[in-house]
Amino acid sequence: MTRRAVFAILLAALFVQSACLPVPVLIPPTKLDGGVSLGGPADPEPVTFPLRAGVHVMHLLDAEQARRFDAAPGWSFFPNVEGGFVHGPYVEGGLLWAQEGGVRWGSNLKQHYLLGAPSVDRQFMTSLQGTVEWASWANGEDASDSDCSGEGCAILLALGEAGVGAFVEASVAYGAGAPQFWVSTGVLVRTPLVFGVLLAPLF
């Protein structure tokens, strides 16, 4: 009997014993940032709550823990207090300056393409962001809930960079209409690659 067959039998036995259904889990390495934005004095736009999620494969480069560069694609969401909503893809590129104790400073430039606006006056937005964050690394660490019972559990591994921090940002939206200026502040979170199996109870 091959090792694969033995592993499959043992895994099936675990699922049967725990009375759980295996659900694959794969969470890509991600950077999230969210906060609040205010328009300039000449821009009477409502308060907006930007939220962005980017897939940062460079989180997986363990040999580049002290890397100076960061780049990723992502998607942005811009709801406001009056019920308006625009969204769209963006690309990001930036520099990082690592300090002692896992703290690092950063600066990045984002280029957005905006969708969903009631008009097409401003289809593009450029953002310059400054960051400070604390970062660490998970090198295949166990992120599981080890209590596999009838209530279910998770068998997960985490690999890559994790972090938390804050940002300040200046943005300009432009297109056919007059430029619109924004200032923003908020928090950012980096997550590692997480993969494994979630054991969901059958009954």
mmCIF file of C-alpha atoms in Angstrom:
data_model
loop_
_atom_site.group_PDB
_atom_site.id
_atom_site.type_symbol
_atom_site.label_atom_id
_atom_site.label_comp_id
_atom_site.label_asym_id
_atom_site.label_seq_id
_atom_site.Cartn_x
_atom_site.Cartn_y
_atom_site.Cartn_z
ATOM 1 C CA MET A 1 0.000 0.000 0.000
ATOM 2 C CA THR A 2 1.410 3.383 -0.981
ATOM 3 C CA ARG A 3 1.948 6.253 1.421
ATOM 4 C CA ARG A 4 -0.734 8.246 -0.358
ATOM 5 C CA ALA A 5 -3.266 5.486 0.185
ATOM 6 C CA VAL A 6 -2.357 5.201 3.866
ATOM 7 C CA PHE A 7 -2.661 8.964 4.294
ATOM 8 C CA ALA A 8 -6.039 8.981 2.528
ATOM 9 C CA ILE A 9 -7.341 6.177 4.754
ATOM 10 C CA LEU A 10 -6.159 7.910 7.925
ATOM 11 C CA LEU A 11 -7.675 11.195 6.809
ATOM 12 C CA ALA A 12 -10.983 9.512 5.971
ATOM 13 C CA ALA A 13 -10.969 7.822 9.371
ATOM 14 C CA LEU A 14 -10.478 11.200 11.035
ATOM 15 C CA PHE A 15 -13.433 12.666 9.143
ATOM 16 C CA VAL A 16 -15.681 9.701 9.982
ATOM 17 C CA GLN A 17 -14.667 9.710 13.649
ATOM 18 C CA SER A 18 -15.277 13.431 13.998
ATOM 19 C CA ALA A 19 -18.565 13.255 12.005
ATOM 20 C CA CYS A 20 -17.424 16.259 9.986
ATOM 21 C CA LEU A 21 -17.368 17.255 6.335
ATOM 22 C CA PRO A 22 -13.967 18.462 5.050
ATOM 23 C CA VAL A 23 -14.048 21.929 3.457
ATOM 24 C CA PRO A 24 -10.829 23.154 1.771
ATOM 25 C CA VAL A 25 -9.556 26.545 2.945
ATOM 26 C CA LEU A 26 -7.249 28.812 0.939
ATOM 27 C CA ILE A 27 -6.789 32.475 1.917
ATOM 28 C CA PRO A 28 -4.253 34.310 -0.258
ATOM 29 C CA PRO A 29 -1.628 36.630 1.233
ATOM 30 C CA THR A 30 -3.508 39.897 1.503
ATOM 31 C CA LYS A 31 -3.144 43.515 2.558
ATOM 32 C CA LEU A 32 -6.313 45.273 3.707
ATOM 33 C CA ASP A 33 -6.670 48.945 4.492
ATOM 34 C CA GLY A 34 -9.695 50.937 5.517
ATOM 35 C CA GLY A 35 -10.509 54.283 7.050
ATOM 36 C CA VAL A 36 -12.242 57.605 6.455
ATOM 37 C CA SER A 37 -11.782 60.224 3.697
ATOM 38 C CA LEU A 38 -12.666 63.911 3.587
ATOM 39 C CA GLY A 39 -12.774 66.116 0.504
ATOM 40 C CA GLY A 40 -10.933 69.423 0.273
ATOM 41 C CA PRO A 41 -12.595 72.812 0.965
ATOM 42 C CA ALA A 42 -13.541 73.164 -2.708
ATOM 43 C CA ASP A 43 -14.949 69.608 -2.896
ATOM 44 C CA PRO A 44 -18.317 69.398 -1.071
ATOM 45 C CA GLU A 45 -18.418 65.615 -1.351
ATOM 46 C CA PRO A 46 -19.830 63.414 1.452
ATOM 47 C CA VAL A 47 -17.586 61.642 3.939
ATOM 48 C CA THR A 48 -16.332 58.405 2.367
ATOM 49 C CA PHE A 49 -15.090 55.160 3.928
ATOM 50 C CA PRO A 50 -12.438 53.641 1.633
ATOM 51 C CA LEU A 51 -11.728 49.925 1.855
ATOM 52 C CA ARG A 52 -9.081 48.152 -0.243
ATOM 53 C CA ALA A 53 -7.919 44.555 -0.540
ATOM 54 C CA GLY A 54 -4.790 43.582 -2.469
ATOM 55 C CA VAL A 55 -3.187 40.193 -3.130
ATOM 56 C CA HIS A 56 0.458 40.575 -2.049
ATOM 57 C CA VAL A 57 2.441 37.541 -3.208
ATOM 58 C CA MET A 58 5.597 39.212 -1.878
ATOM 59 C CA HIS A 59 4.344 38.270 1.609
ATOM 60 C CA LEU A 60 5.598 34.769 0.769
ATOM 61 C CA LEU A 61 9.198 35.774 0.058
ATOM 62 C CA ASP A 62 10.782 34.724 3.332
ATOM 63 C CA ALA A 63 14.250 35.542 2.029
ATOM 64 C CA GLU A 64 13.068 39.115 1.463
ATOM 65 C CA GLN A 65 11.931 39.949 5.010
ATOM 66 C CA ALA A 66 13.863 43.220 4.855
ATOM 67 C CA ARG A 67 12.735 43.947 1.298
ATOM 68 C CA ARG A 68 12.623 47.548 0.187
ATOM 69 C CA PHE A 69 9.841 47.208 -2.376
ATOM 70 C CA ASP A 70 6.211 46.140 -2.324
ATOM 71 C CA ALA A 71 3.787 45.766 -5.253
ATOM 72 C CA ALA A 72 0.343 44.250 -5.768
ATOM 73 C CA PRO A 73 -2.971 44.438 -7.621
ATOM 74 C CA GLY A 74 -6.215 44.862 -5.729
ATOM 75 C CA TRP A 75 -9.788 46.099 -5.620
ATOM 76 C CA SER A 76 -11.119 49.201 -3.888
ATOM 77 C CA PHE A 77 -14.537 50.133 -2.467
ATOM 78 C CA PHE A 78 -15.687 53.677 -1.671
ATOM 79 C CA PRO A 79 -19.102 53.883 0.065
ATOM 80 C CA ASN A 80 -20.158 57.266 1.472
ATOM 81 C CA VAL A 81 -22.567 58.520 4.122
ATOM 82 C CA GLU A 82 -25.190 59.497 1.526
ATOM 83 C CA GLY A 83 -25.457 55.993 0.086
ATOM 84 C CA GLY A 84 -23.186 56.565 -2.896
ATOM 85 C CA PHE A 85 -20.779 53.840 -3.915
ATOM 86 C CA VAL A 86 -17.929 53.493 -6.391
ATOM 87 C CA HIS A 87 -15.384 50.712 -6.704
ATOM 88 C CA GLY A 88 -12.744 49.369 -9.045
ATOM 89 C CA PRO A 89 -9.318 47.808 -9.583
ATOM 90 C CA TYR A 90 -6.021 49.361 -8.597
ATOM 91 C CA VAL A 91 -2.310 48.662 -8.767
ATOM 92 C CA GLU A 92 0.122 49.583 -6.009
ATOM 93 C CA GLY A 93 3.869 50.050 -5.820
ATOM 94 C CA GLY A 94 5.859 51.324 -2.872
ATOM 95 C CA LEU A 95 8.992 51.418 -0.750
ATOM 96 C CA LEU A 96 9.582 50.012 2.749
ATOM 97 C CA TRP A 97 12.128 50.965 5.408
ATOM 98 C CA ALA A 98 12.538 48.294 8.094
ATOM 99 C CA GLN A 99 13.396 49.323 11.674
ATOM 100 C CA GLU A 100 14.302 47.354 14.794
ATOM 101 C CA GLY A 101 11.624 45.352 16.576
ATOM 102 C CA GLY A 102 9.604 44.581 13.454
ATOM 103 C CA VAL A 103 8.519 48.208 12.961
ATOM 104 C CA ARG A 104 8.821 49.697 9.490
ATOM 105 C CA TRP A 105 7.872 52.821 7.607
ATOM 106 C CA GLY A 106 6.519 52.813 4.091
ATOM 107 C CA SER A 107 5.319 54.943 1.220
ATOM 108 C CA ASN A 108 3.300 53.752 -1.765
ATOM 109 C CA LEU A 109 1.490 55.035 -4.831
ATOM 110 C CA LYS A 110 -1.844 53.575 -5.951
ATOM 111 C CA GLN A 111 -3.504 54.059 -9.324
ATOM 112 C CA HIS A 112 -7.272 53.372 -9.333
ATOM 113 C CA TYR A 113 -9.821 52.932 -12.085
ATOM 114 C CA LEU A 114 -13.266 53.825 -10.718
ATOM 115 C CA LEU A 115 -16.528 52.090 -11.659
ATOM 116 C CA GLY A 116 -20.133 52.540 -10.627
ATOM 117 C CA ALA A 117 -20.224 56.334 -10.398
ATOM 118 C CA PRO A 118 -23.463 58.057 -11.499
ATOM 119 C CA SER A 119 -21.348 59.993 -14.006
ATOM 120 C CA VAL A 120 -18.028 59.349 -15.732
ATOM 121 C CA ASP A 121 -16.544 62.741 -14.864
ATOM 122 C CA ARG A 122 -13.869 61.165 -12.667
ATOM 123 C CA GLN A 123 -12.800 57.693 -13.755
ATOM 124 C CA PHE A 124 -9.289 57.673 -12.302
ATOM 125 C CA MET A 125 -7.756 58.284 -8.904
ATOM 126 C CA THR A 126 -4.135 58.483 -7.770
ATOM 127 C CA SER A 127 -3.269 58.058 -4.079
ATOM 128 C CA LEU A 128 -0.025 58.708 -2.217
ATOM 129 C CA GLN A 129 0.035 56.839 1.093
ATOM 130 C CA GLY A 130 2.424 56.903 4.048
ATOM 131 C CA THR A 131 2.411 53.971 6.494
ATOM 132 C CA VAL A 132 3.853 52.747 9.763
ATOM 133 C CA GLU A 133 3.390 49.102 10.711
ATOM 134 C CA TRP A 134 4.593 46.214 12.805
ATOM 135 C CA ALA A 135 5.292 43.047 10.799
ATOM 136 C CA SER A 136 6.220 39.446 11.610
ATOM 137 C CA TRP A 137 6.557 36.157 9.719
ATOM 138 C CA ALA A 138 4.771 32.819 9.909
ATOM 139 C CA ASN A 139 6.960 30.069 8.466
ATOM 140 C CA GLY A 140 4.477 27.242 8.030
ATOM 141 C CA GLU A 141 3.122 27.710 11.541
ATOM 142 C CA ASP A 142 0.177 25.719 12.810
ATOM 143 C CA ALA A 143 -2.948 27.887 12.965
ATOM 144 C CA SER A 144 -5.295 24.996 13.748
ATOM 145 C CA ASP A 145 -7.990 24.433 16.294
ATOM 146 C CA SER A 146 -6.718 21.135 17.681
ATOM 147 C CA ASP A 147 -9.989 20.144 19.385
ATOM 148 C CA CYS A 148 -11.532 18.048 16.591
ATOM 149 C CA SER A 149 -14.879 16.998 17.984
ATOM 150 C CA GLY A 150 -18.461 16.782 16.800
ATOM 151 C CA GLU A 151 -18.544 20.592 16.853
ATOM 152 C CA GLY A 152 -15.945 20.751 14.082
ATOM 153 C CA CYS A 153 -12.438 22.136 13.921
ATOM 154 C CA ALA A 154 -9.823 23.457 11.523
ATOM 155 C CA ILE A 155 -6.488 22.039 10.340
ATOM 156 C CA LEU A 156 -4.622 25.054 8.977
ATOM 157 C CA LEU A 157 -1.105 26.261 8.228
ATOM 158 C CA ALA A 158 0.006 29.897 7.886
ATOM 159 C CA LEU A 159 2.924 30.930 5.694
ATOM 160 C CA GLY A 160 4.261 34.407 5.010
ATOM 161 C CA GLU A 161 4.028 37.906 6.390
ATOM 162 C CA ALA A 162 1.513 39.259 8.887
ATOM 163 C CA GLY A 163 1.269 42.799 10.158
ATOM 164 C CA VAL A 164 -0.835 45.659 11.465
ATOM 165 C CA GLY A 165 -0.396 49.407 11.156
ATOM 166 C CA ALA A 166 -1.833 52.799 10.233
ATOM 167 C CA PHE A 167 -1.764 55.104 7.216
ATOM 168 C CA VAL A 168 -2.320 58.676 6.072
ATOM 169 C CA GLU A 169 -3.096 59.401 2.444
ATOM 170 C CA ALA A 170 -3.677 62.149 -0.107
ATOM 171 C CA SER A 171 -5.680 61.403 -3.270
ATOM 172 C CA VAL A 172 -6.873 63.110 -6.412
ATOM 173 C CA ALA A 173 -9.701 61.837 -8.644
ATOM 174 C CA TYR A 174 -9.765 63.082 -12.223
ATOM 175 C CA GLY A 175 -11.149 62.496 -15.697
ATOM 176 C CA ALA A 176 -13.442 64.634 -17.828
ATOM 177 C CA GLY A 177 -14.533 66.789 -14.880
ATOM 178 C CA ALA A 178 -12.579 69.017 -12.511
ATOM 179 C CA PRO A 179 -10.090 67.228 -10.223
ATOM 180 C CA GLN A 180 -11.314 66.266 -6.757
ATOM 181 C CA PHE A 181 -8.952 66.098 -3.775
ATOM 182 C CA TRP A 182 -9.181 63.888 -0.681
ATOM 183 C CA VAL A 183 -7.265 63.247 2.524
ATOM 184 C CA SER A 184 -7.640 59.931 4.357
ATOM 185 C CA THR A 185 -6.472 58.075 7.433
ATOM 186 C CA GLY A 186 -7.068 54.561 8.715
ATOM 187 C CA VAL A 187 -5.613 51.174 9.596
ATOM 188 C CA LEU A 188 -3.968 48.436 7.543
ATOM 189 C CA VAL A 189 -3.656 44.691 8.102
ATOM 190 C CA ARG A 190 -1.407 42.181 6.340
ATOM 191 C CA THR A 191 -2.317 38.484 6.409
ATOM 192 C CA PRO A 192 -0.196 35.458 5.428
ATOM 193 C CA LEU A 193 -1.189 32.648 3.106
ATOM 194 C CA VAL A 194 -3.506 30.337 5.068
ATOM 195 C CA PHE A 195 -4.384 26.888 3.753
ATOM 196 C CA GLY A 196 -5.796 23.656 5.102
ATOM 197 C CA VAL A 197 -9.112 21.977 5.865
ATOM 198 C CA LEU A 198 -12.143 23.108 7.853
ATOM 199 C CA LEU A 199 -14.055 20.195 9.386
ATOM 200 C CA ALA A 200 -17.718 21.227 9.418
ATOM 201 C CA PRO A 201 -20.083 19.084 11.538
ATOM 202 C CA LEU A 202 -22.472 16.928 9.522
ATOM 203 C CA PHE A 203 -25.221 17.028 12.156
#
